Amino acid sequence: MRKVVLEHAAVARWLERETPGPESVLGHVLTTGHGRAWADRWPEPSVLLTETGGNYLLLGEPEAVDPEELRPLVRGFLAAPPELAPVLAAAFPDRVVWDRVVWPRTAA
C-alpha cells in the first residue's frame, strides 16, 4: 500500500460504507485534511486505509489487502467491516477486539 492524498471524486463510493461514530475516519480526513490515507492503487483503489488521531478505518476487497503490508501501518484502533476479519486476523494475530457502542444523535 502506498500513501495517497484523498480526492473526493476518487473516494466518494467509499464514503457510503462509513457508519457514524468512531468509524467515520475517512470522512474526517477527506473533509478536514487532517490524517493520512493509503491505497493499493490510485486513483481507483480496491482497498483504502485511513487514519486520524490514532483511529484507523480499513475498507475494500479482502483479497486486495496484504496482511504483511498492513501490519506496520496501523498503530491504534482499527475499524473494518466483517468481511475483512480474516485479513485482520492474519495481520494482527494478537489483536484485541473492542466492540464500540455508538449512540445516535436524536433531534432535540
PDB file of N, CA and C in Angstrom:
ATOM      1  N   MET A   1       0.847  -1.171   0.000  1.00  0.00           N
ATOM      2  CA  MET A   1       0.000   0.000   0.000  1.00  0.00           C
ATOM      3  C   MET A   1       0.887   1.227   0.000  1.00  0.00           C
ATOM      4  N   ARG A   2       0.413   2.250  -0.676  1.00  0.00           N
ATOM      5  CA  ARG A   2       1.187   3.482  -0.724  1.00  0.00           C
ATOM      6  C   ARG A   2       0.358   4.644  -0.203  1.00  0.00           C
ATOM      7  N   LYS A   3       1.051   5.629   0.337  1.00  0.00           N
ATOM      8  CA  LYS A   3       0.378   6.805   0.877  1.00  0.00           C
ATOM      9  C   LYS A   3      -0.202   7.614  -0.273  1.00  0.00           C
ATOM     10  N   VAL A   4      -1.430   8.116  -0.082  1.00  0.00           N
ATOM     11  CA  VAL A   4      -2.105   8.889  -1.124  1.00  0.00           C
ATOM     12  C   VAL A   4      -2.715  10.147  -0.518  1.00  0.00           C
ATOM     13  N   VAL A   5      -3.001  11.109  -1.384  1.00  0.00           N
ATOM     14  CA  VAL A   5      -3.742  12.305  -0.993  1.00  0.00           C
ATOM     15  C   VAL A   5      -5.170  12.103  -1.465  1.00  0.00           C
ATOM     16  N   LEU A   6      -6.108  12.155  -0.527  1.00  0.00           N
ATOM     17  CA  LEU A   6      -7.505  11.873  -0.869  1.00  0.00           C
ATOM     18  C   LEU A   6      -8.111  12.962  -1.721  1.00  0.00           C
ATOM     19  N   GLU A   7      -8.892  12.538  -2.697  1.00  0.00           N
ATOM     20  CA  GLU A   7      -9.675  13.431  -3.543  1.00  0.00           C
ATOM     21  C   GLU A   7     -11.107  12.907  -3.510  1.00  0.00           C
ATOM     22  N   HIS A   8     -12.058  13.793  -3.342  1.00  0.00           N
ATOM     23  CA  HIS A   8     -13.459  13.383  -3.188  1.00  0.00           C
ATOM     24  C   HIS A   8     -13.916  12.495  -4.329  1.00  0.00           C
ATOM     25  N   ALA A   9     -13.590  12.835  -5.551  1.00  0.00           N
ATOM     26  CA  ALA A   9     -14.059  12.049  -6.692  1.00  0.00           C
ATOM     27  C   ALA A   9     -13.556  10.609  -6.627  1.00  0.00           C
ATOM     28  N   ALA A  10     -12.355  10.411  -6.117  1.00  0.00           N
ATOM     29  CA  ALA A  10     -11.764   9.071  -6.073  1.00  0.00           C
ATOM     30  C   ALA A  10     -12.300   8.220  -4.926  1.00  0.00           C
ATOM     31  N   VAL A  11     -12.831   8.854  -3.882  1.00  0.00           N
ATOM     32  CA  VAL A  11     -13.266   8.084  -2.708  1.00  0.00           C
ATOM     33  C   VAL A  11     -14.753   8.215  -2.389  1.00  0.00           C
ATOM     34  N   ALA A  12     -15.509   8.867  -3.241  1.00  0.00           N
ATOM     35  CA  ALA A  12     -16.938   9.086  -2.973  1.00  0.00           C
ATOM     36  C   ALA A  12     -17.663   7.771  -2.701  1.00  0.00           C
ATOM     37  N   ARG A  13     -17.369   6.728  -3.451  1.00  0.00           N
ATOM     38  CA  ARG A  13     -18.040   5.436  -3.242  1.00  0.00           C
ATOM     39  C   ARG A  13     -17.692   4.824  -1.897  1.00  0.00           C
ATOM     40  N   TRP A  14     -16.535   5.165  -1.339  1.00  0.00           N
ATOM     41  CA  TRP A  14     -16.116   4.639  -0.046  1.00  0.00           C
ATOM     42  C   TRP A  14     -16.878   5.319   1.092  1.00  0.00           C
ATOM     43  N   LEU A  15     -17.272   6.568   0.895  1.00  0.00           N
ATOM     44  CA  LEU A  15     -17.991   7.297   1.942  1.00  0.00           C
ATOM     45  C   LEU A  15     -19.311   6.630   2.280  1.00  0.00           C
ATOM     46  N   GLU A  16     -19.934   5.972   1.306  1.00  0.00           N
ATOM     47  CA  GLU A  16     -21.209   5.290   1.536  1.00  0.00           C
ATOM     48  C   GLU A  16     -21.064   4.120   2.500  1.00  0.00           C
ATOM     49  N   ARG A  17     -19.866   3.587   2.653  1.00  0.00           N
ATOM     50  CA  ARG A  17     -19.635   2.426   3.512  1.00  0.00           C
ATOM     51  C   ARG A  17     -19.390   2.809   4.963  1.00  0.00           C
ATOM     52  N   GLU A  18     -19.153   4.080   5.221  1.00  0.00           N
ATOM     53  CA  GLU A  18     -18.855   4.510   6.586  1.00  0.00           C
ATOM     54  C   GLU A  18     -20.115   4.554   7.431  1.00  0.00           C
ATOM     55  N   THR A  19     -19.913   4.369   8.718  1.00  0.00           N
ATOM     56  CA  THR A  19     -21.009   4.489   9.665  1.00  0.00           C
ATOM     57  C   THR A  19     -20.696   5.637  10.612  1.00  0.00           C
ATOM     58  N   PRO A  20     -21.700   6.245  11.208  1.00  0.00           N
ATOM     59  CA  PRO A  20     -21.457   7.343  12.141  1.00  0.00           C
ATOM     60  C   PRO A  20     -20.665   6.870  13.353  1.00  0.00           C
ATOM     61  N   GLY A  21     -19.985   7.778  13.999  1.00  0.00           N
ATOM     62  CA  GLY A  21     -19.247   7.451  15.212  1.00  0.00           C
ATOM     63  C   GLY A  21     -17.763   7.355  14.958  1.00  0.00           C
ATOM     64  N   PRO A  22     -17.077   6.543  15.742  1.00  0.00           N
ATOM     65  CA  PRO A  22     -15.621   6.491  15.650  1.00  0.00           C
ATOM     66  C   PRO A  22     -15.109   5.939  14.328  1.00  0.00           C
ATOM     67  N   GLU A  23     -15.979   5.299  13.567  1.00  0.00           N
ATOM     68  CA  GLU A  23     -15.546   4.760  12.286  1.00  0.00           C
ATOM     69  C   GLU A  23     -15.594   5.775  11.145  1.00  0.00           C
ATOM     70  N   SER A  24     -15.972   7.005  11.405  1.00  0.00           N
ATOM     71  CA  SER A  24     -16.077   7.991  10.325  1.00  0.00           C
ATOM     72  C   SER A  24     -14.739   8.663  10.034  1.00  0.00           C
ATOM     73  N   VAL A  25     -13.701   7.870  10.013  1.00  0.00           N
ATOM     74  CA  VAL A  25     -12.342   8.361   9.796  1.00  0.00           C
ATOM     75  C   VAL A  25     -12.171   8.912   8.383  1.00  0.00           C
ATOM     76  N   LEU A  26     -12.635   8.195   7.387  1.00  0.00           N
ATOM     77  CA  LEU A  26     -12.478   8.627   6.003  1.00  0.00           C
ATOM     78  C   LEU A  26     -13.102   9.998   5.775  1.00  0.00           C
ATOM     79  N   GLY A  27     -14.330  10.185   6.219  1.00  0.00           N
ATOM     80  CA  GLY A  27     -14.996  11.483   6.057  1.00  0.00           C
ATOM     81  C   GLY A  27     -14.245  12.595   6.746  1.00  0.00           C
ATOM     82  N   HIS A  28     -13.691  12.314   7.910  1.00  0.00           N
ATOM     83  CA  HIS A  28     -12.922  13.324   8.646  1.00  0.00           C
ATOM     84  C   HIS A  28     -11.675  13.723   7.865  1.00  0.00           C
ATOM     85  N   VAL A  29     -10.920  12.730   7.400  1.00  0.00           N
ATOM     86  CA  VAL A  29      -9.688  13.021   6.660  1.00  0.00           C
ATOM     87  C   VAL A  29     -10.006  13.778   5.376  1.00  0.00           C
ATOM     88  N   LEU A  30     -11.029  13.349   4.680  1.00  0.00           N
ATOM     89  CA  LEU A  30     -11.395  13.998   3.418  1.00  0.00           C
ATOM     90  C   LEU A  30     -11.870  15.429   3.634  1.00  0.00           C
ATOM     91  N   THR A  31     -12.676  15.654   4.652  1.00  0.00           N
ATOM     92  CA  THR A  31     -13.260  16.969   4.892  1.00  0.00           C
ATOM     93  C   THR A  31     -12.276  17.961   5.500  1.00  0.00           C
ATOM     94  N   THR A  32     -11.485  17.491   6.461  1.00  0.00           N
ATOM     95  CA  THR A  32     -10.591  18.412   7.179  1.00  0.00           C
ATOM     96  C   THR A  32      -9.170  18.434   6.641  1.00  0.00           C
ATOM     97  N   GLY A  33      -8.757  17.380   5.970  1.00  0.00           N
ATOM     98  CA  GLY A  33      -7.374  17.287   5.517  1.00  0.00           C
ATOM     99  C   GLY A  33      -6.419  16.828   6.609  1.00  0.00           C
ATOM    100  N   HIS A  34      -6.950  16.540   7.784  1.00  0.00           N
ATOM    101  CA  HIS A  34      -6.121  16.074   8.899  1.00  0.00           C
ATOM    102  C   HIS A  34      -6.160  14.554   8.938  1.00  0.00           C
ATOM    103  N   GLY A  35      -5.018  13.940   8.793  1.00  0.00           N
ATOM    104  CA  GLY A  35      -4.930  12.496   8.816  1.00  0.00           C
ATOM    105  C   GLY A  35      -4.129  11.990   7.637  1.00  0.00           C
ATOM    106  N   ARG A  36      -4.167  10.685   7.456  1.00  0.00           N
ATOM    107  CA  ARG A  36      -3.391  10.051   6.392  1.00  0.00           C
ATOM    108  C   ARG A  36      -4.230   8.988   5.700  1.00  0.00           C
ATOM    109  N   ALA A  37      -3.810   8.626   4.504  1.00  0.00           N
ATOM    110  CA  ALA A  37      -4.519   7.593   3.745  1.00  0.00           C
ATOM    111  C   ALA A  37      -3.522   6.786   2.924  1.00  0.00           C
ATOM    112  N   TRP A  38      -3.830   5.491   2.791  1.00  0.00           N
ATOM    113  CA  TRP A  38      -3.040   4.592   1.961  1.00  0.00           C
ATOM    114  C   TRP A  38      -3.996   3.811   1.075  1.00  0.00           C
ATOM    115  N   ALA A  39      -3.531   3.445  -0.109  1.00  0.00           N
ATOM    116  CA  ALA A  39      -4.336   2.649  -1.036  1.00  0.00           C
ATOM    117  C   ALA A  39      -3.436   1.660  -1.753  1.00  0.00           C
ATOM    118  N   ASP A  40      -4.047   0.599  -2.254  1.00  0.00           N
ATOM    119  CA  ASP A  40      -3.275  -0.377  -3.014  1.00  0.00           C
ATOM    120  C   ASP A  40      -2.913   0.171  -4.386  1.00  0.00           C
ATOM    121  N   ARG A  41      -3.770   1.029  -4.919  1.00  0.00           N
ATOM    122  CA  ARG A  41      -3.508   1.696  -6.205  1.00  0.00           C
ATOM    123  C   ARG A  41      -4.301   2.995  -6.221  1.00  0.00           C
ATOM    124  N   TRP A  42      -3.935   3.893  -7.091  1.00  0.00           N
ATOM    125  CA  TRP A  42      -4.590   5.192  -7.133  1.00  0.00           C
ATOM    126  C   TRP A  42      -4.707   5.644  -8.562  1.00  0.00           C
ATOM    127  N   PRO A  43      -5.823   6.213  -8.973  1.00  0.00           N
ATOM    128  CA  PRO A  43      -6.934   6.789  -8.227  1.00  0.00           C
ATOM    129  C   PRO A  43      -8.141   5.882  -8.071  1.00  0.00           C
ATOM    130  N   GLU A  44      -8.054   4.618  -8.434  1.00  0.00           N
ATOM    131  CA  GLU A  44      -9.188   3.705  -8.279  1.00  0.00           C
ATOM    132  C   GLU A  44      -8.801   2.566  -7.341  1.00  0.00           C
ATOM    133  N   PRO A  45      -8.755   2.841  -6.038  1.00  0.00           N
ATOM    134  CA  PRO A  45      -8.301   1.807  -5.095  1.00  0.00           C
ATOM    135  C   PRO A  45      -9.315   0.682  -4.918  1.00  0.00           C
ATOM    136  N   SER A  46      -8.785  -0.503  -4.651  1.00  0.00           N
ATOM    137  CA  SER A  46      -9.674  -1.602  -4.270  1.00  0.00           C
ATOM    138  C   SER A  46      -9.599  -1.833  -2.764  1.00  0.00           C
ATOM    139  N   VAL A  47      -8.656  -1.172  -2.109  1.00  0.00           N
ATOM    140  CA  VAL A  47      -8.568  -1.178  -0.654  1.00  0.00           C
ATOM    141  C   VAL A  47      -8.047   0.191  -0.215  1.00  0.00           C
ATOM    142  N   LEU A  48      -8.604   0.679   0.890  1.00  0.00           N
ATOM    143  CA  LEU A  48      -8.264   2.010   1.379  1.00  0.00           C
ATOM    144  C   LEU A  48      -8.150   1.971   2.897  1.00  0.00           C
ATOM    145  N   LEU A  49      -7.027   2.501   3.403  1.00  0.00           N
ATOM    146  CA  LEU A  49      -6.802   2.610   4.840  1.00  0.00           C
ATOM    147  C   LEU A  49      -6.663   4.089   5.157  1.00  0.00           C
ATOM    148  N   THR A  50      -7.465   4.591   6.091  1.00  0.00           N
ATOM    149  CA  THR A  50      -7.359   5.986   6.502  1.00  0.00           C
ATOM    150  C   THR A  50      -7.116   6.049   7.998  1.00  0.00           C
ATOM    151  N   GLU A  51      -6.470   7.152   8.434  1.00  0.00           N
ATOM    152  CA  GLU A  51      -6.136   7.321   9.853  1.00  0.00           C
ATOM    153  C   GLU A  51      -6.229   8.775  10.241  1.00  0.00           C
ATOM    154  N   THR A  52      -6.760   9.010  11.415  1.00  0.00           N
ATOM    155  CA  THR A  52      -6.705  10.318  12.049  1.00  0.00           C
ATOM    156  C   THR A  52      -6.775  10.100  13.552  1.00  0.00           C
ATOM    157  N   GLY A  53      -5.914  10.784  14.273  1.00  0.00           N
ATOM    158  CA  GLY A  53      -5.921  10.708  15.727  1.00  0.00           C
ATOM    159  C   GLY A  53      -5.763   9.312  16.305  1.00  0.00           C
ATOM    160  N   GLY A  54      -5.028   8.435  15.619  1.00  0.00           N
ATOM    161  CA  GLY A  54      -4.843   7.078  16.112  1.00  0.00           C
ATOM    162  C   GLY A  54      -6.013   6.151  15.864  1.00  0.00           C
ATOM    163  N   ASN A  55      -7.006   6.604  15.105  1.00  0.00           N
ATOM    164  CA  ASN A  55      -8.149   5.784  14.715  1.00  0.00           C
ATOM    165  C   ASN A  55      -8.021   5.476  13.231  1.00  0.00           C
ATOM    166  N   TYR A  56      -8.119   4.199  12.888  1.00  0.00           N
ATOM    167  CA  TYR A  56      -7.942   3.739  11.516  1.00  0.00           C
ATOM    168  C   TYR A  56      -9.234   3.128  11.004  1.00  0.00           C
ATOM    169  N   LEU A  57      -9.427   3.239   9.697  1.00  0.00           N
ATOM    170  CA  LEU A  57     -10.553   2.595   9.031  1.00  0.00           C
ATOM    171  C   LEU A  57     -10.016   1.896   7.794  1.00  0.00           C
ATOM    172  N   LEU A  58     -10.318   0.610   7.669  1.00  0.00           N
ATOM    173  CA  LEU A  58      -9.912  -0.177   6.509  1.00  0.00           C
ATOM    174  C   LEU A  58     -11.168  -0.578   5.756  1.00  0.00           C
ATOM    175  N   LEU A  59     -11.206  -0.259   4.475  1.00  0.00           N
ATOM    176  CA  LEU A  59     -12.339  -0.599   3.614  1.00  0.00           C
ATOM    177  C   LEU A  59     -11.801  -1.231   2.339  1.00  0.00           C
ATOM    178  N   GLY A  60     -12.567  -2.122   1.761  1.00  0.00           N
ATOM    179  CA  GLY A  60     -12.172  -2.643   0.466  1.00  0.00           C
ATOM    180  C   GLY A  60     -12.330  -4.134   0.319  1.00  0.00           C
ATOM    181  N   GLU A  61     -11.707  -4.633  -0.706  1.00  0.00           N
ATOM    182  CA  GLU A  61     -11.780  -6.036  -1.068  1.00  0.00           C
ATOM    183  C   GLU A  61     -10.742  -6.825  -0.281  1.00  0.00           C
ATOM    184  N   PRO A  62     -11.155  -7.842   0.459  1.00  0.00           N
ATOM    185  CA  PRO A  62     -10.211  -8.606   1.282  1.00  0.00           C
ATOM    186  C   PRO A  62      -9.007  -9.141   0.510  1.00  0.00           C
ATOM    187  N   GLU A  63      -9.230  -9.600  -0.721  1.00  0.00           N
ATOM    188  CA  GLU A  63      -8.122 -10.167  -1.498  1.00  0.00           C
ATOM    189  C   GLU A  63      -7.103  -9.105  -1.941  1.00  0.00           C
ATOM    190  N   ALA A  64      -7.452  -7.842  -1.822  1.00  0.00           N
ATOM    191  CA  ALA A  64      -6.534  -6.766  -2.201  1.00  0.00           C
ATOM    192  C   ALA A  64      -5.633  -6.320  -1.052  1.00  0.00           C
ATOM    193  N   VAL A  65      -5.862  -6.867   0.148  1.00  0.00           N
ATOM    194  CA  VAL A  65      -5.090  -6.465   1.324  1.00  0.00           C
ATOM    195  C   VAL A  65      -3.996  -7.490   1.595  1.00  0.00           C
ATOM    196  N   ASP A  66      -2.764  -7.018   1.686  1.00  0.00           N
ATOM    197  CA  ASP A  66      -1.643  -7.871   2.079  1.00  0.00           C
ATOM    198  C   ASP A  66      -1.415  -7.659   3.575  1.00  0.00           C
ATOM    199  N   PRO A  67      -1.673  -8.670   4.398  1.00  0.00           N
ATOM    200  CA  PRO A  67      -1.503  -8.502   5.843  1.00  0.00           C
ATOM    201  C   PRO A  67      -0.101  -8.032   6.239  1.00  0.00           C
ATOM    202  N   GLU A  68       0.905  -8.460   5.496  1.00  0.00           N
ATOM    203  CA  GLU A  68       2.278  -8.036   5.788  1.00  0.00           C
ATOM    204  C   GLU A  68       2.464  -6.535   5.577  1.00  0.00           C
ATOM    205  N   GLU A  69       1.806  -5.975   4.586  1.00  0.00           N
ATOM    206  CA  GLU A  69       1.883  -4.533   4.325  1.00  0.00           C
ATOM    207  C   GLU A  69       1.070  -3.745   5.336  1.00  0.00           C
ATOM    208  N   LEU A  70      -0.014  -4.323   5.796  1.00  0.00           N
ATOM    209  CA  LEU A  70      -0.913  -3.642   6.724  1.00  0.00           C
ATOM    210  C   LEU A  70      -0.301  -3.511   8.121  1.00  0.00           C
ATOM    211  N   ARG A  71       0.379  -4.540   8.565  1.00  0.00           N
ATOM    212  CA  ARG A  71       0.895  -4.608   9.936  1.00  0.00           C
ATOM    213  C   ARG A  71       1.696  -3.368  10.353  1.00  0.00           C
ATOM    214  N   PRO A  72       2.680  -2.888   9.602  1.00  0.00           N
ATOM    215  CA  PRO A  72       3.462  -1.742  10.081  1.00  0.00           C
ATOM    216  C   PRO A  72       2.735  -0.393   9.983  1.00  0.00           C
ATOM    217  N   LEU A  73       1.617  -0.335   9.284  1.00  0.00           N
ATOM    218  CA  LEU A  73       0.911   0.932   9.104  1.00  0.00           C
ATOM    219  C   LEU A  73      -0.017   1.276  10.269  1.00  0.00           C
ATOM    220  N   VAL A  74      -0.561   0.276  10.935  1.00  0.00           N
ATOM    221  CA  VAL A  74      -1.603   0.502  11.947  1.00  0.00           C
ATOM    222  C   VAL A  74      -1.003   0.514  13.345  1.00  0.00           C
ATOM    223  N   ARG A  75      -1.217   1.612  14.047  1.00  0.00           N
ATOM    224  CA  ARG A  75      -0.763   1.781  15.432  1.00  0.00           C
ATOM    225  C   ARG A  75      -1.869   2.443  16.238  1.00  0.00           C
ATOM    226  N   GLY A  76      -2.974   1.776  16.404  1.00  0.00           N
ATOM    227  CA  GLY A  76      -4.089   2.345  17.145  1.00  0.00           C
ATOM    228  C   GLY A  76      -5.325   1.502  16.959  1.00  0.00           C
ATOM    229  N   PHE A  77      -6.474   2.126  17.103  1.00  0.00           N
ATOM    230  CA  PHE A  77      -7.756   1.451  16.951  1.00  0.00           C
ATOM    231  C   PHE A  77      -8.078   1.307  15.472  1.00  0.00           C
ATOM    232  N   LEU A  78      -8.452   0.107  15.066  1.00  0.00           N
ATOM    233  CA  LEU A  78      -8.740  -0.168  13.664  1.00  0.00           C
ATOM    234  C   LEU A  78     -10.163  -0.688  13.526  1.00  0.00           C
ATOM    235  N   ALA A  79     -10.962  -0.009  12.722  1.00  0.00           N
ATOM    236  CA  ALA A  79     -12.322  -0.448  12.406  1.00  0.00           C
ATOM    237  C   ALA A  79     -12.321  -0.973  10.969  1.00  0.00           C
ATOM    238  N   ALA A  80     -13.103  -2.014  10.746  1.00  0.00           N
ATOM    239  CA  ALA A  80     -13.220  -2.603   9.419  1.00  0.00           C
ATOM    240  C   ALA A  80     -14.508  -3.407   9.369  1.00  0.00           C
ATOM    241  N   PRO A  81     -15.095  -3.538   8.183  1.00  0.00           N
ATOM    242  CA  PRO A  81     -16.302  -4.344   8.062  1.00  0.00           C
ATOM    243  C   PRO A  81     -15.992  -5.831   8.274  1.00  0.00           C
ATOM    244  N   PRO A  82     -17.009  -6.620   8.606  1.00  0.00           N
ATOM    245  CA  PRO A  82     -16.818  -8.039   8.923  1.00  0.00           C
ATOM    246  C   PRO A  82     -16.079  -8.846   7.854  1.00  0.00           C
ATOM    247  N   GLU A  83     -16.267  -8.503   6.589  1.00  0.00           N
ATOM    248  CA  GLU A  83     -15.622  -9.292   5.535  1.00  0.00           C
ATOM    249  C   GLU A  83     -14.089  -9.187   5.565  1.00  0.00           C
ATOM    250  N   LEU A  84     -13.566  -8.194   6.277  1.00  0.00           N
ATOM    251  CA  LEU A  84     -12.113  -8.050   6.397  1.00  0.00           C
ATOM    252  C   LEU A  84     -11.548  -8.733   7.639  1.00  0.00           C
ATOM    253  N   ALA A  85     -12.390  -9.385   8.436  1.00  0.00           N
ATOM    254  CA  ALA A  85     -11.935 -10.045   9.664  1.00  0.00           C
ATOM    255  C   ALA A  85     -10.819 -11.061   9.427  1.00  0.00           C
ATOM    256  N   PRO A  86     -10.881 -11.899   8.383  1.00  0.00           N
ATOM    257  CA  PRO A  86      -9.776 -12.833   8.167  1.00  0.00           C
ATOM    258  C   PRO A  86      -8.443 -12.144   7.883  1.00  0.00           C
ATOM    259  N   VAL A  87      -8.488 -11.040   7.170  1.00  0.00           N
ATOM    260  CA  VAL A  87      -7.264 -10.277   6.882  1.00  0.00           C
ATOM    261  C   VAL A  87      -6.696  -9.699   8.169  1.00  0.00           C
ATOM    262  N   LEU A  88      -7.573  -9.158   9.017  1.00  0.00           N
ATOM    263  CA  LEU A  88      -7.118  -8.588  10.285  1.00  0.00           C
ATOM    264  C   LEU A  88      -6.538  -9.663  11.189  1.00  0.00           C
ATOM    265  N   ALA A  89      -7.133 -10.846  11.177  1.00  0.00           N
ATOM    266  CA  ALA A  89      -6.613 -11.954  11.986  1.00  0.00           C
ATOM    267  C   ALA A  89      -5.218 -12.352  11.517  1.00  0.00           C
ATOM    268  N   ALA A  90      -4.995 -12.323  10.214  1.00  0.00           N
ATOM    269  CA  ALA A  90      -3.680 -12.668   9.674  1.00  0.00           C
ATOM    270  C   ALA A  90      -2.649 -11.570   9.962  1.00  0.00           C
ATOM    271  N   ALA A  91      -3.065 -10.328   9.871  1.00  0.00           N
ATOM    272  CA  ALA A  91      -2.138  -9.206  10.097  1.00  0.00           C
ATOM    273  C   ALA A  91      -1.838  -8.999  11.572  1.00  0.00           C
ATOM    274  N   PHE A  92      -2.850  -9.207  12.415  1.00  0.00           N
ATOM    275  CA  PHE A  92      -2.727  -8.929  13.849  1.00  0.00           C
ATOM    276  C   PHE A  92      -3.238 -10.116  14.664  1.00  0.00           C
ATOM    277  N   PRO A  93      -2.486 -11.212  14.732  1.00  0.00           N
ATOM    278  CA  PRO A  93      -2.978 -12.399  15.438  1.00  0.00           C
ATOM    279  C   PRO A  93      -3.202 -12.171  16.938  1.00  0.00           C
ATOM    280  N   ASP A  94      -2.540 -11.191  17.529  1.00  0.00           N
ATOM    281  CA  ASP A  94      -2.695 -10.909  18.961  1.00  0.00           C
ATOM    282  C   ASP A  94      -3.651  -9.757  19.235  1.00  0.00           C
ATOM    283  N   ARG A  95      -4.456  -9.389  18.249  1.00  0.00           N
ATOM    284  CA  ARG A  95      -5.332  -8.224  18.399  1.00  0.00           C
ATOM    285  C   ARG A  95      -6.373  -8.461  19.483  1.00  0.00           C
ATOM    286  N   VAL A  96      -6.878  -7.379  19.992  1.00  0.00           N
ATOM    287  CA  VAL A  96      -7.961  -7.423  20.963  1.00  0.00           C
ATOM    288  C   VAL A  96      -9.174  -6.793  20.292  1.00  0.00           C
ATOM    289  N   VAL A  97     -10.269  -7.503  20.240  1.00  0.00           N
ATOM    290  CA  VAL A  97     -11.495  -6.971  19.640  1.00  0.00           C
ATOM    291  C   VAL A  97     -12.207  -6.150  20.700  1.00  0.00           C
ATOM    292  N   TRP A  98     -12.488  -4.914  20.375  1.00  0.00           N
ATOM    293  CA  TRP A  98     -13.123  -3.999  21.303  1.00  0.00           C
ATOM    294  C   TRP A  98     -14.390  -3.480  20.637  1.00  0.00           C
ATOM    295  N   ASP A  99     -15.514  -4.052  21.025  1.00  0.00           N
ATOM    296  CA  ASP A  99     -16.788  -3.601  20.472  1.00  0.00           C
ATOM    297  C   ASP A  99     -17.087  -2.207  20.991  1.00  0.00           C
ATOM    298  N   ARG A 100     -17.541  -1.347  20.116  1.00  0.00           N
ATOM    299  CA  ARG A 100     -17.883   0.018  20.492  1.00  0.00           C
ATOM    300  C   ARG A 100     -19.377   0.201  20.442  1.00  0.00           C
ATOM    301  N   VAL A 101     -19.860   1.058  21.311  1.00  0.00           N
ATOM    302  CA  VAL A 101     -21.260   1.423  21.318  1.00  0.00           C
ATOM    303  C   VAL A 101     -21.333   2.878  20.874  1.00  0.00           C
ATOM    304  N   VAL A 102     -22.142   3.142  19.867  1.00  0.00           N
ATOM    305  CA  VAL A 102     -22.298   4.499  19.356  1.00  0.00           C
ATOM    306  C   VAL A 102     -23.765   4.868  19.476  1.00  0.00           C
ATOM    307  N   TRP A 103     -24.037   5.881  20.245  1.00  0.00           N
ATOM    308  CA  TRP A 103     -25.407   6.372  20.420  1.00  0.00           C
ATOM    309  C   TRP A 103     -25.703   7.385  19.335  1.00  0.00           C
ATOM    310  N   PRO A 104     -26.759   7.179  18.568  1.00  0.00           N
ATOM    311  CA  PRO A 104     -27.095   8.140  17.525  1.00  0.00           C
ATOM    312  C   PRO A 104     -27.651   9.431  18.136  1.00  0.00           C
ATOM    313  N   ARG A 105     -27.356  10.520  17.467  1.00  0.00           N
ATOM    314  CA  ARG A 105     -27.937  11.787  17.890  1.00  0.00           C
ATOM    315  C   ARG A 105     -29.408  11.790  17.539  1.00  0.00           C
ATOM    316  N   THR A 106     -30.191  12.340  18.415  1.00  0.00           N
ATOM    317  CA  THR A 106     -31.620  12.484  18.124  1.00  0.00           C
ATOM    318  C   THR A 106     -31.957  13.969  18.130  1.00  0.00           C
ATOM    319  N   ALA A 107     -32.972  14.312  17.424  1.00  0.00           N
ATOM    320  CA  ALA A 107     -33.389  15.716  17.363  1.00  0.00           C
ATOM    321  C   ALA A 107     -33.845  16.162  18.740  1.00  0.00           C
ATOM    322  N   ALA A 108     -33.506  17.388  19.084  1.00  0.00           N
ATOM    323  CA  ALA A 108     -33.890  17.933  20.401  1.00  0.00           C
ATOM    324  C   ALA A 108     -35.370  18.249  20.415  1.00  0.00           C
TER     325      ALA A 108
END
